[in-house]
mmCIF file of C-alpha atoms in Angstrom:
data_model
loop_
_atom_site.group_PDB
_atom_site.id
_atom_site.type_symbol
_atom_site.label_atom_id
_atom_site.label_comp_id
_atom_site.label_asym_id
_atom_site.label_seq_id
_atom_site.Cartn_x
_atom_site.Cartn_y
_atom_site.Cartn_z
ATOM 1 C CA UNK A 564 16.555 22.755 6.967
ATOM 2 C CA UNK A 565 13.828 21.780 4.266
ATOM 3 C CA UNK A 566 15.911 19.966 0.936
ATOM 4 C CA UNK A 567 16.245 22.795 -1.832
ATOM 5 C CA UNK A 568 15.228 19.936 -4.599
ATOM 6 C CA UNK A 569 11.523 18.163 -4.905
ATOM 7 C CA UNK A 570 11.006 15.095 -7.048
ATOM 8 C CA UNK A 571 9.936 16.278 -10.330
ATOM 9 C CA UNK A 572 7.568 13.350 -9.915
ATOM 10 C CA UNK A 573 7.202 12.924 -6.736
ATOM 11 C CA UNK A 574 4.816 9.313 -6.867
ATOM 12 C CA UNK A 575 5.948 6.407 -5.014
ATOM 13 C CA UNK A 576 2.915 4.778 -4.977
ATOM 14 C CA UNK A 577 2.918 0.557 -4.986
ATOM 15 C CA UNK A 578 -0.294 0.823 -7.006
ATOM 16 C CA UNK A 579 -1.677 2.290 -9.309
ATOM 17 C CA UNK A 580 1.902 3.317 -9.695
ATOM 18 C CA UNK A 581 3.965 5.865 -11.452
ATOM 19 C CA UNK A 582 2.685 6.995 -15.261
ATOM 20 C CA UNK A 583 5.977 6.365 -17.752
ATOM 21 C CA UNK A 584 8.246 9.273 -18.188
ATOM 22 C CA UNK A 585 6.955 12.232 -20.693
ATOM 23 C CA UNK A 586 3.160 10.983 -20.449
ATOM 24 C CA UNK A 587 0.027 13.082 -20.792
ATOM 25 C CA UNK A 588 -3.655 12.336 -21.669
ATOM 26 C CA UNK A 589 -2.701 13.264 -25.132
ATOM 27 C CA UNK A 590 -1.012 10.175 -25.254
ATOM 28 C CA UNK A 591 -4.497 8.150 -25.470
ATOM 29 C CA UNK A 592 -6.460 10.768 -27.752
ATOM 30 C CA UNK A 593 -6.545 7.922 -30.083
ATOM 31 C CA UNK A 594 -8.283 5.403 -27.792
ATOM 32 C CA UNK A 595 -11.480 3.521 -29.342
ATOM 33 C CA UNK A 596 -13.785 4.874 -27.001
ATOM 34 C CA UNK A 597 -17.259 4.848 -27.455
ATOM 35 C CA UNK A 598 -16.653 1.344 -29.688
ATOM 36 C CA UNK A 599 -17.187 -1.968 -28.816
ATOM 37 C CA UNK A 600 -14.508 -4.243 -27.391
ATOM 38 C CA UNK A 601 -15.802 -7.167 -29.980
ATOM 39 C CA UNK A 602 -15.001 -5.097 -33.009
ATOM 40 C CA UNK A 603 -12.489 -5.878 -35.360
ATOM 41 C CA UNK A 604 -10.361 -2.866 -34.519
ATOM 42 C CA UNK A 605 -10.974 -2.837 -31.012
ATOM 43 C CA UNK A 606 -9.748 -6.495 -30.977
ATOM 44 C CA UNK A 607 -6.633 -6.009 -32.817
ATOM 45 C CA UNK A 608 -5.446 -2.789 -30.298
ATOM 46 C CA UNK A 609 -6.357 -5.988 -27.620
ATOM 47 C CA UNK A 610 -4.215 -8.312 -29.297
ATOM 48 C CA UNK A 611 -1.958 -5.643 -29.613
ATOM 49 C CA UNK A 612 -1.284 -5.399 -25.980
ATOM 50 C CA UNK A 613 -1.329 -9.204 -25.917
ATOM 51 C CA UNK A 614 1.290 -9.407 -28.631
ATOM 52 C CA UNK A 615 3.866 -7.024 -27.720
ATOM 53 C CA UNK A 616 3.747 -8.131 -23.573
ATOM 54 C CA UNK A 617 5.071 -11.629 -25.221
ATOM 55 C CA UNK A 618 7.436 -10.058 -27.338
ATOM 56 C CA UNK A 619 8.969 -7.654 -24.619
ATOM 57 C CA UNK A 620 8.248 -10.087 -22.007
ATOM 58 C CA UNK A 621 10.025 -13.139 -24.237
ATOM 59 C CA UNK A 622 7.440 -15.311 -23.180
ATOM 60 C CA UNK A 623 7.785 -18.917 -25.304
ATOM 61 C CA UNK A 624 5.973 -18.943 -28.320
ATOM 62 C CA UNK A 625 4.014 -22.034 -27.222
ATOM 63 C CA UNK A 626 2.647 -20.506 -24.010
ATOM 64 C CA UNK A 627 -0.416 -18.425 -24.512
ATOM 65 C CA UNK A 628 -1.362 -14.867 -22.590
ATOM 66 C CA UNK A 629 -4.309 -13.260 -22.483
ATOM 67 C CA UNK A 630 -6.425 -10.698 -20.681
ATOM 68 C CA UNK A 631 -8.922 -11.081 -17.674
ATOM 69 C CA UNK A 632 -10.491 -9.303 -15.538
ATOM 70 C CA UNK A 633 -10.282 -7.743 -12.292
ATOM 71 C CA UNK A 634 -6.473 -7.323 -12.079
ATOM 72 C CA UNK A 635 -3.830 -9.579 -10.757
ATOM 73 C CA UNK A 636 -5.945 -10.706 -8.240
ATOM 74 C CA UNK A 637 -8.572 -11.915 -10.843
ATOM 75 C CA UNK A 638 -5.870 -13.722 -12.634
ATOM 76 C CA UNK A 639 -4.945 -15.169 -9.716
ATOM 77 C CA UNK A 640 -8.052 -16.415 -8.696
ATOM 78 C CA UNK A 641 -8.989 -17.463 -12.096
ATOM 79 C CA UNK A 642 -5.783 -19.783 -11.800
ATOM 80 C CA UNK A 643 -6.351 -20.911 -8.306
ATOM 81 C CA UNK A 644 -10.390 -22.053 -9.476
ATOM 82 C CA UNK A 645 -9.936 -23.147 -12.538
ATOM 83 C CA UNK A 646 -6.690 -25.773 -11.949
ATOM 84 C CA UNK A 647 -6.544 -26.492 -8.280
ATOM 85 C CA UNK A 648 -7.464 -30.048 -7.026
ATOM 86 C CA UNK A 649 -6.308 -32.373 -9.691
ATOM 87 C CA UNK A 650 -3.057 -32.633 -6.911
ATOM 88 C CA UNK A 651 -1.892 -31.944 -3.820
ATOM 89 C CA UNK A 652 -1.138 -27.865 -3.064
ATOM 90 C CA UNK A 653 1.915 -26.450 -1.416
ATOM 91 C CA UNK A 654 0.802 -22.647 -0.502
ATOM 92 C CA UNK A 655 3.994 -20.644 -0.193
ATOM 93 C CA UNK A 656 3.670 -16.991 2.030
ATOM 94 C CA UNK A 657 6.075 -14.473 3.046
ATOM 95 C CA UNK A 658 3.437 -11.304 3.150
ATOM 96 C CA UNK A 659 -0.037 -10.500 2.945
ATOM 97 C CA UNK A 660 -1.264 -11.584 -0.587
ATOM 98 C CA UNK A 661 0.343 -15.037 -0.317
ATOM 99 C CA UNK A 662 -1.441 -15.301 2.281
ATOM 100 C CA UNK A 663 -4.338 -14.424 0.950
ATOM 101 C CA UNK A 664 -4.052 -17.098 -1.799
ATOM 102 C CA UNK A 665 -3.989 -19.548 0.977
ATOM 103 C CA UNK A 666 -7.185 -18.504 2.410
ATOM 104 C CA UNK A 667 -8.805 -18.420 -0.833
ATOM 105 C CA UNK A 668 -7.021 -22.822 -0.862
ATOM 106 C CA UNK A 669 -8.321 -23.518 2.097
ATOM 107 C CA UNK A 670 -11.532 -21.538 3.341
ATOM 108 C CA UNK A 671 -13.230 -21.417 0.104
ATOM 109 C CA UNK A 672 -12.050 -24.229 -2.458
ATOM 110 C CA UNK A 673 -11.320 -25.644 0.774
ATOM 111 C CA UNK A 674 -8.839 -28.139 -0.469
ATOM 112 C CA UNK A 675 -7.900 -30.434 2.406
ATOM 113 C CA UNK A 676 -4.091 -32.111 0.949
ATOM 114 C CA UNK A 677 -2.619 -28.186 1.542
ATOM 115 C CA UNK A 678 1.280 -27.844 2.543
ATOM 116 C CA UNK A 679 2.119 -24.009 3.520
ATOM 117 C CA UNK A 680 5.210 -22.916 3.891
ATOM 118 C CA UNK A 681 5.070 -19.135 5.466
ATOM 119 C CA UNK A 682 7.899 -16.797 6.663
ATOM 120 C CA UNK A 683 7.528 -13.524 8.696
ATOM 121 C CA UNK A 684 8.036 -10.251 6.779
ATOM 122 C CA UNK A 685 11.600 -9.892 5.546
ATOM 123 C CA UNK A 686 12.493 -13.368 5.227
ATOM 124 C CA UNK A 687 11.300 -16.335 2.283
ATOM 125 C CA UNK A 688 9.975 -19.583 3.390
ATOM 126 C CA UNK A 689 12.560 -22.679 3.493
ATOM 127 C CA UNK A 690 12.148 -23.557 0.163
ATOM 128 C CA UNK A 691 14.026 -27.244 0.436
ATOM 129 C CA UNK A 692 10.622 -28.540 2.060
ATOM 130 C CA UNK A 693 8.469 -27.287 -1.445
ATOM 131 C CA UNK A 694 7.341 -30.621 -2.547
ATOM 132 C CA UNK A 695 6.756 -30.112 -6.399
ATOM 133 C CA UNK A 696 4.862 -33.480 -6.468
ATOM 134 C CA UNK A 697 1.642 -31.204 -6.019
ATOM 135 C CA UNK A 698 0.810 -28.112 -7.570
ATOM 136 C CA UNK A 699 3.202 -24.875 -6.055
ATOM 137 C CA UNK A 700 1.413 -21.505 -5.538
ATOM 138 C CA UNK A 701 3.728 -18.599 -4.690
ATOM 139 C CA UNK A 702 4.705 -14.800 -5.444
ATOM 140 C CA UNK A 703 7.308 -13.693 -7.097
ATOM 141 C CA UNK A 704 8.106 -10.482 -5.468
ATOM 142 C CA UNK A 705 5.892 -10.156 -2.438
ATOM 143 C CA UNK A 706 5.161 -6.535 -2.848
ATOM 144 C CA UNK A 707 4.192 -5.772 0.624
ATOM 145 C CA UNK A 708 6.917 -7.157 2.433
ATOM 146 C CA UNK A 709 9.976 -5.918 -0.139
ATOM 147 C CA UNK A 710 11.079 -9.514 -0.738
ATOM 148 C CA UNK A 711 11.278 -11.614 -3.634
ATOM 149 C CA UNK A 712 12.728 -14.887 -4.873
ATOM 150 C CA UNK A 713 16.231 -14.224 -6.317
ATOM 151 C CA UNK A 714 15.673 -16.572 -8.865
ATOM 152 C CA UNK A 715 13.981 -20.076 -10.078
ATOM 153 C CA UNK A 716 16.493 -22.115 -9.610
ATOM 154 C CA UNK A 717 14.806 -23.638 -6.294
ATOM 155 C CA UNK A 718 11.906 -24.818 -8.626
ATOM 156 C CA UNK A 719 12.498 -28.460 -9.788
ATOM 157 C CA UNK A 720 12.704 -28.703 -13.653
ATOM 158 C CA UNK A 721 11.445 -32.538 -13.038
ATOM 159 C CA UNK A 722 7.997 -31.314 -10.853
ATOM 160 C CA UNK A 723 4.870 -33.247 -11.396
ATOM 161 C CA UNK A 724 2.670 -30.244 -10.711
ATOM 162 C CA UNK A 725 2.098 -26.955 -11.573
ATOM 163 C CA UNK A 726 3.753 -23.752 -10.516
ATOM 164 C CA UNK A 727 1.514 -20.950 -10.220
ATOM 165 C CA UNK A 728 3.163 -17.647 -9.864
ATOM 166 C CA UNK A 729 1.830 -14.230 -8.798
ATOM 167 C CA UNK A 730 3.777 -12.001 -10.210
ATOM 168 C CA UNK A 731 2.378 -8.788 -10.540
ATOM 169 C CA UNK A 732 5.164 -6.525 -8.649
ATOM 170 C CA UNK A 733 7.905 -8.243 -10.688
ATOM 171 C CA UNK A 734 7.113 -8.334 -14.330
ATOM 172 C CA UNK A 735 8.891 -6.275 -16.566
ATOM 173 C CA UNK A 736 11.615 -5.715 -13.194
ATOM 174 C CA UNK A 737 12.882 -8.771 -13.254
ATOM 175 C CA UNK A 738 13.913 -11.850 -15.967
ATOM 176 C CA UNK A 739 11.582 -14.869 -15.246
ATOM 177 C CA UNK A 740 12.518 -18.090 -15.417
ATOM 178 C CA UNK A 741 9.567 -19.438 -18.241
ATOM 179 C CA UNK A 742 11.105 -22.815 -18.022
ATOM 180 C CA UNK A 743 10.230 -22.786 -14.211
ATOM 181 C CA UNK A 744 6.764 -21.212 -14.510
ATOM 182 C CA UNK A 745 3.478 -23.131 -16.004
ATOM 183 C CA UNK A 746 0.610 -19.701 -14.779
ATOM 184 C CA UNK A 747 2.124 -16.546 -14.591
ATOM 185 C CA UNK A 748 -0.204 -13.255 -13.556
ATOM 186 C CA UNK A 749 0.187 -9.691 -13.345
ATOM 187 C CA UNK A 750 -1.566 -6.452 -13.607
ATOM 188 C CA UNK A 751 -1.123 -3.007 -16.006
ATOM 189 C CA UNK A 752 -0.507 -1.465 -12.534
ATOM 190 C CA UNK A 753 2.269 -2.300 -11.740
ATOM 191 C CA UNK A 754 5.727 -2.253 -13.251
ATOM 192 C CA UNK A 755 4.616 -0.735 -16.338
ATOM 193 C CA UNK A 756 2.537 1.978 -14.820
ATOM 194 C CA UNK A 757 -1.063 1.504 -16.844
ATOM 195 C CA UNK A 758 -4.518 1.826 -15.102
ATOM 196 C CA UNK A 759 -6.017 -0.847 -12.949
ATOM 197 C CA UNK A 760 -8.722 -3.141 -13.223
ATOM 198 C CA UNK A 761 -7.159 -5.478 -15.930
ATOM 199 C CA UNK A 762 -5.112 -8.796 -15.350
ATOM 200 C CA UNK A 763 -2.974 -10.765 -17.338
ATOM 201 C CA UNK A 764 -3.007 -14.905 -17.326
ATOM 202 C CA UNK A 765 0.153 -16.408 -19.258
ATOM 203 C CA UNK A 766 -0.035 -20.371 -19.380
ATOM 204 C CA UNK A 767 2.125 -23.164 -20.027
ATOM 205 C CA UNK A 768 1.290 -26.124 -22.447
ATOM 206 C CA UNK A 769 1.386 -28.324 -19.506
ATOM 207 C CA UNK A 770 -1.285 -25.901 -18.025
ATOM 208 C CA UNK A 771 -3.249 -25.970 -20.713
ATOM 209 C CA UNK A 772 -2.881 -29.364 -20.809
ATOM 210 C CA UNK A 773 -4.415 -28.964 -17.098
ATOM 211 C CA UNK A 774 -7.473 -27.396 -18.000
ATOM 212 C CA UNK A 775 -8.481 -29.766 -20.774
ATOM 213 C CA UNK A 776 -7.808 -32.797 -18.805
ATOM 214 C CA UNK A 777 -9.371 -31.991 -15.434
ATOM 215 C CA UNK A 778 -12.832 -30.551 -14.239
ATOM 216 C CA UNK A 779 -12.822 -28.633 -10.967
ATOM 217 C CA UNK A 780 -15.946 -30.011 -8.657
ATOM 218 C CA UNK A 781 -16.580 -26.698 -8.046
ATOM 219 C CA UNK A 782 -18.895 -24.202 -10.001
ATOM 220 C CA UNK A 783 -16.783 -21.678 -12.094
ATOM 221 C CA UNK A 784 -17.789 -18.127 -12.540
ATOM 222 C CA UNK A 785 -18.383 -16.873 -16.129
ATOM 223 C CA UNK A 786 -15.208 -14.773 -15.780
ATOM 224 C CA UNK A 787 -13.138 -18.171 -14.502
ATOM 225 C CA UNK A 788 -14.199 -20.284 -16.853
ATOM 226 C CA UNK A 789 -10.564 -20.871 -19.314
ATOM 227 C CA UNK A 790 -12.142 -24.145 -21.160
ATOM 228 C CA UNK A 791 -15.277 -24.672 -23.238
ATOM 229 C CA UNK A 792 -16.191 -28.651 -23.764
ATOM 230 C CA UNK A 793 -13.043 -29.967 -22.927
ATOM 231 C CA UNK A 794 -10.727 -27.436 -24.615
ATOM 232 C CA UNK A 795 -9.316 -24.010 -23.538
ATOM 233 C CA UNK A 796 -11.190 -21.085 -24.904
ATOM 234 C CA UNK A 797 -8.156 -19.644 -27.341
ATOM 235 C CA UNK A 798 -10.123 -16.475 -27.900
ATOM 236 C CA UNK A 799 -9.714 -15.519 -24.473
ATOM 237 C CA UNK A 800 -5.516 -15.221 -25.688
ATOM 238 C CA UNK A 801 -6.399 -13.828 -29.369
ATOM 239 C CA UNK A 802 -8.083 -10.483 -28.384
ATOM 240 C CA UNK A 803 -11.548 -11.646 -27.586
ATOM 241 C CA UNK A 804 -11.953 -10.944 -23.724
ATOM 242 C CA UNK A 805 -14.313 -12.798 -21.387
ATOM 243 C CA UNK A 806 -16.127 -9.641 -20.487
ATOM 244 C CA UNK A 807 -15.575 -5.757 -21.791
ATOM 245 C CA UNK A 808 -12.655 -3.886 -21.348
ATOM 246 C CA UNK A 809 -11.867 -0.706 -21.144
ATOM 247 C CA UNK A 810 -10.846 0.714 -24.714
ATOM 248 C CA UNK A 811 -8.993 3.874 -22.791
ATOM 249 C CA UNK A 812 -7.095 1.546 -20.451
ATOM 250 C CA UNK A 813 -5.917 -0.500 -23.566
ATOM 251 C CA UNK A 814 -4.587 2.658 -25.394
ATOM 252 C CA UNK A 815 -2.953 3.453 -22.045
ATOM 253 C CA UNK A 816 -1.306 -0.068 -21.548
ATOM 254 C CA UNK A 817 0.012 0.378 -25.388
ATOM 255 C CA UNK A 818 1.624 3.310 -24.765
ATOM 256 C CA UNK A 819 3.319 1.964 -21.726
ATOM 257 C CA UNK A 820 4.081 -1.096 -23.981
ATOM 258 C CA UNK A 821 6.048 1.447 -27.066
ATOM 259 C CA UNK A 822 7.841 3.296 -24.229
ATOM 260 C CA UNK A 823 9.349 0.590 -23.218
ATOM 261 C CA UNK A 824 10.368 -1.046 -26.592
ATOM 262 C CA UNK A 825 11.342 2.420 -27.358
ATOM 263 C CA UNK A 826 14.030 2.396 -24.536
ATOM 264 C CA UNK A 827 15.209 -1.351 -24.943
ATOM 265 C CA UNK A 828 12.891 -3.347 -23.956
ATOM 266 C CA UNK A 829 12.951 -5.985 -20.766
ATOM 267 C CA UNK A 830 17.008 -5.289 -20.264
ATOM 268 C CA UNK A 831 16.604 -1.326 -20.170
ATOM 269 C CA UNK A 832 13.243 -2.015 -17.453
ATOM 270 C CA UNK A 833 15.416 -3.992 -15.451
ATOM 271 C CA UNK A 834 18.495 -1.881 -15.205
ATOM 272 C CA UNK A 835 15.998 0.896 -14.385
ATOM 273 C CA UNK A 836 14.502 -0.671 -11.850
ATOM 274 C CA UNK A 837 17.903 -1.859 -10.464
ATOM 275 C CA UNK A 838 19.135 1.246 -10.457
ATOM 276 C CA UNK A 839 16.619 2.815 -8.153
ATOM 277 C CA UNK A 840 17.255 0.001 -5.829
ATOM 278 C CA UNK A 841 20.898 1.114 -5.700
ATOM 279 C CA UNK A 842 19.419 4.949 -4.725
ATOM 280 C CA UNK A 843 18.258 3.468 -1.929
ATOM 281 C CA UNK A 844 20.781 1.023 -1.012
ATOM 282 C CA UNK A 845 23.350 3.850 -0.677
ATOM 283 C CA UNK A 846 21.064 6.008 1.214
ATOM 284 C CA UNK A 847 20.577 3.346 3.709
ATOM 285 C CA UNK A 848 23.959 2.342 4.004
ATOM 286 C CA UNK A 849 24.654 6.029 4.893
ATOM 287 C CA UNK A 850 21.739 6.183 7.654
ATOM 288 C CA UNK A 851 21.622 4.497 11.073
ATOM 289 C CA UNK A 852 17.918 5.043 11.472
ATOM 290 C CA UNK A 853 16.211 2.949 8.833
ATOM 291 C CA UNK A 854 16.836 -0.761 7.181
ATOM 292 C CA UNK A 855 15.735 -2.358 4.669
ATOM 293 C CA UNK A 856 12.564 -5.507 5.852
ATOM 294 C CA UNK A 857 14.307 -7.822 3.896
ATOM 295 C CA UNK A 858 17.003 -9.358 5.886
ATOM 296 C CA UNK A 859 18.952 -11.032 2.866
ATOM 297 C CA UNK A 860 20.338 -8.315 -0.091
ATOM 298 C CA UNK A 861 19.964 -10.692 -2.322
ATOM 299 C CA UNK A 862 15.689 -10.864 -1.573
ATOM 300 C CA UNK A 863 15.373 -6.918 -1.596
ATOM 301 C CA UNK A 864 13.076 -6.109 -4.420
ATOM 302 C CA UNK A 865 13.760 -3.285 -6.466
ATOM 303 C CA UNK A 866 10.328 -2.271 -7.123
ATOM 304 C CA UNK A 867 8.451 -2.514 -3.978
ATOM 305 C CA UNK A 868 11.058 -1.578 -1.979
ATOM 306 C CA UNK A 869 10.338 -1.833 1.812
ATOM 307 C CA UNK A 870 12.162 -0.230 4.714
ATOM 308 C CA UNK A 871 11.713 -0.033 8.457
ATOM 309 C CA UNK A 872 12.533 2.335 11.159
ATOM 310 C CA UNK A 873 15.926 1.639 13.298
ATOM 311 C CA UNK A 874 16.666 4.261 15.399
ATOM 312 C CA UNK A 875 16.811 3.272 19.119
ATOM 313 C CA UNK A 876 14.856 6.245 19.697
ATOM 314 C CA UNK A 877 12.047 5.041 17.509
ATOM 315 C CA UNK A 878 12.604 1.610 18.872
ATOM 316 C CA UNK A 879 12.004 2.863 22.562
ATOM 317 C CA UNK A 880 8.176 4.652 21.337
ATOM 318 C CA UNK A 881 5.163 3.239 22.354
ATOM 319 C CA UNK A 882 3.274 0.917 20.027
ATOM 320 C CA UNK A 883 0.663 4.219 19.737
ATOM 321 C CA UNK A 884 3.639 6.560 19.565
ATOM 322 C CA UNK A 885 5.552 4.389 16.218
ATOM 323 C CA UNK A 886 2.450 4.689 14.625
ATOM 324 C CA UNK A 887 2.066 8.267 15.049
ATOM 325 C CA UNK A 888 5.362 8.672 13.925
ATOM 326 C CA UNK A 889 5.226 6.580 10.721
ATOM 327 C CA UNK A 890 1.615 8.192 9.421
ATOM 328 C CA UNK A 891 3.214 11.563 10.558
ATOM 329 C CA UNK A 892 6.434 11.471 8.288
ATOM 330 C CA UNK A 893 4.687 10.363 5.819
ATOM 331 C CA UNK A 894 1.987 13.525 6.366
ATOM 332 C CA UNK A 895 4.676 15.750 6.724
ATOM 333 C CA UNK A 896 6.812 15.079 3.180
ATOM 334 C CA UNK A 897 3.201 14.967 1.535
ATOM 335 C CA UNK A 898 2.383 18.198 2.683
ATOM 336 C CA UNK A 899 5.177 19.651 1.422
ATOM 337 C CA UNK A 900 4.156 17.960 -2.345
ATOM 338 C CA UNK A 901 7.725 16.195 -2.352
ATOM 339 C CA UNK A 902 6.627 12.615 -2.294
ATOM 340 C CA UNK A 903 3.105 10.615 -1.700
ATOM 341 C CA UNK A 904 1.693 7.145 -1.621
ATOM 342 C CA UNK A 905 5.413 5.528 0.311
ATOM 343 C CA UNK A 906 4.201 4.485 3.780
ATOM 344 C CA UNK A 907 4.003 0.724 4.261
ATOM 345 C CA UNK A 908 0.893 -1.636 3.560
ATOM 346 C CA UNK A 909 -1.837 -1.712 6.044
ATOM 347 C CA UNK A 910 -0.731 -4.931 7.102
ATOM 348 C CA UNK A 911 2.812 -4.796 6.564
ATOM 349 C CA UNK A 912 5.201 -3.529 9.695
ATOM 350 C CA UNK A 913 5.370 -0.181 10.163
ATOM 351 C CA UNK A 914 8.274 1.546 7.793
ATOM 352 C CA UNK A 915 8.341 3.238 4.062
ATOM 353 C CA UNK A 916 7.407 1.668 1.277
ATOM 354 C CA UNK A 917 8.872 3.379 -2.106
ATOM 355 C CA UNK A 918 8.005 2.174 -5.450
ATOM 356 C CA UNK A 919 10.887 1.497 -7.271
ATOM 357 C CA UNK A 920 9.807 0.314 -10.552
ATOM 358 C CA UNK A 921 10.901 0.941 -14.256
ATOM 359 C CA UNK A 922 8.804 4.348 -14.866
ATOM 360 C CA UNK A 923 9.923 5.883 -11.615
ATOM 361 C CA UNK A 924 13.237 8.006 -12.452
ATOM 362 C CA UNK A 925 16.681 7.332 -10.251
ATOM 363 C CA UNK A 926 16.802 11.000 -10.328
ATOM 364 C CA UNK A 927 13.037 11.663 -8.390
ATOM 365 C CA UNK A 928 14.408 8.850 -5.922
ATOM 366 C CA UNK A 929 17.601 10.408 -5.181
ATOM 367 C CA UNK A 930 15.720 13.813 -4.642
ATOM 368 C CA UNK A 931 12.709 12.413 -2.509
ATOM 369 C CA UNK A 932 15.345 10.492 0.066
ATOM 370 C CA UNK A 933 16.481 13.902 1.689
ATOM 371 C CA UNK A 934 13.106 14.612 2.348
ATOM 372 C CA UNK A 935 12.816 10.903 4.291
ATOM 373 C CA UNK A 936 15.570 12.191 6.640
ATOM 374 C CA UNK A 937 14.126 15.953 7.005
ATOM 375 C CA UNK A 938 10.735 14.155 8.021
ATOM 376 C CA UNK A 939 12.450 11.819 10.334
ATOM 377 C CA UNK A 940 14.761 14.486 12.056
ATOM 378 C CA UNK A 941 12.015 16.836 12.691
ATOM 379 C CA UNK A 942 9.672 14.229 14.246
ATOM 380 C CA UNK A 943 12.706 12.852 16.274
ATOM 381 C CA UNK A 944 13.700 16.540 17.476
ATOM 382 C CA UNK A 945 9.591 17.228 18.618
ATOM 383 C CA UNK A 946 9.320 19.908 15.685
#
């Protein structure tokens, strides 16, 4: 039988992801729209944002954060262009972005003193062999694979080179280690559920002291470019973007910003986040027909939170047939409106991929997993 309960929200969605609890487009009826980005009041809702990540975020005061385009990848690549080269690289890959920063290193800076380190889905890379004489590029939660780095204690607090972290599916989920971290990027997408299109860059003083000191050979796009005559560009990290913004997206990512100082900040997004992990946990634990990708509990990720199909009956399928079956239970529990947006990445093993991050509620978790089981049982029993 069909579950009597439906998600209340039913969006699981890895991006764009879930809107906070409680919002509405009344909530941005006081965007600057129609202003420009340069003016004095549009700049000081930019700063806002700016201003209240660090606080939430507890990022050091002498690290500076700012906003760029094009999302996390833009923030990434503005990283990647702008302070690769000075050094050898060591490329770090356990799903598909990291590897397609290493692409990016190789095919089109095409950096020839490159170390990668890669692991299959579900598992990290030996990190022992990182040598953190050259620069380190790595995620922090790979978000289409469901597993992160536990921690940064694996990062040497002695390295010669940078540490560039994509971390876009673990900001505001998880504590970071700063002390570890010299670039740190994310998106509004993400964790904290704003609108896309818009990155954030946080550096350390020993990256800025990286861009000051060293000129890429390359060319730099306009919307790479960090330094100006020898000296980073500060307006970029005081409200004055490289290239317009959108005024609605800011009001949006402010909101998302006073919800969650509302609700206790970084510990109370965390413990959310952690707690739909658990959801799931249990459900699995209590199922012989799905797993979580991540083969160590102590990588799962609790906001992209990635799962793959056990059953020996599944196992036995065709290659043709698993894929029916995946895009078909995912079909079925979206036609019924009780959950959309959860099957895995494109490139990512077949399975379920359920967003797990700080606006999604335990409680639309818990009533969405029934649903996982209906779909499965009704495939497996030719309904």
């Amino acid at each position: 039988m069909k579950p009597p309960h439906k998600p209340s929200r039913p969006f699981f969605s890895s991006g764009p992801c879930s809107k906070r609890p409680g919002w509405s487009l009344a909530n941005l009826e006081n965007a600057l729209v129609g202003r420009s980005h340069r003016a004095k009041d549009s700049k000081a809702r930019i700063q806002e944002v700016i201003d209240r990540s660090k606080t939430i975020l507890e990022i050091p005061d002498d690290y500076v954060c700012g906003i760029v385009p094009a999302s996390d990848t833009g923030a990434v690549e503005m990283a990647l262009w702008s302070l690769l080269g000075a050094r050898g690289v060591d490329m770090l890959a356990w799903e598909s972005f990291g590897a397609a920063w290493i692409t990016d290193v190789i095919k089109q800076l095409d950096l020839e003193d490159v170390n990668t380190l890669t692991a299959d889905y579900g598992k990290l890379p030996d990190f022992t062999k990182v040598d953190f004489s050259n620069d380190v590029v790595f995620t922090w939660n790979g978000t289409t694979s469901g597993v992160k780095v536990p921690d940064g204690d694996w990062i040497s607090p002695d390295r010669k080179g940078l540490t560039i972290c994509d971390a876009t599916s673990a900001v505001f989920a998880v504590d970071p280690a700063w002390d570890k971290l010299d670039v740190v990027t994310w998106s509004w997408q993400k964790v904290m559920g704003g609108e896309a299109a818009h990155g954030m860059i946080v550096l350390s003083p020993r990256a800025i002291e990286r861009i000051e000191s060293y000129t890429p050979s390359w060319p730099l796009p306009k919307i790479f470019r960090l330094a100006k005559g020898g000296k980073l560009i500060k307006g970029v990290f005081e409200g004055a973007t490289i290239n317009t913004v959108s005024m609605l997206c800011v009001e949006d990512a402010l909101d998302g910003l006073r919800w969650a100082e509302e609700i206790g900040g970084l510990p109370t997004l965390i413990d959310r986040s952690q707690a739909n992990l658990k959801a799931i946990e249990n459900w699995v634990a209590s199922n012989d027909w799905i797993d979580f990708l991540a083969t160590d509990p102590s990588q799962r990720s609790s906001t992209s939170i990635c799962l793959k199909f056990t059953d020996p009956w599944y196992e036995a399928l065709s290659d043709e047939e698993q894929t029916s079956y995946a895009k078909g239970l995912v079909s079925r529990i979206e036609a019924e409106g009780a959950g959309f947006d959860f099957g895995s990445y494109r490139d990512a093993p077949l399975g379920i991929r359920i967003w797990g991050g700080a606006t999604v509620e335990t409680s639309d978790i818990q009533a969405f997993l029934p649903w996982l089981d209906w779909a499965h049982n009704e495939a497996k029993n030719g309904s």
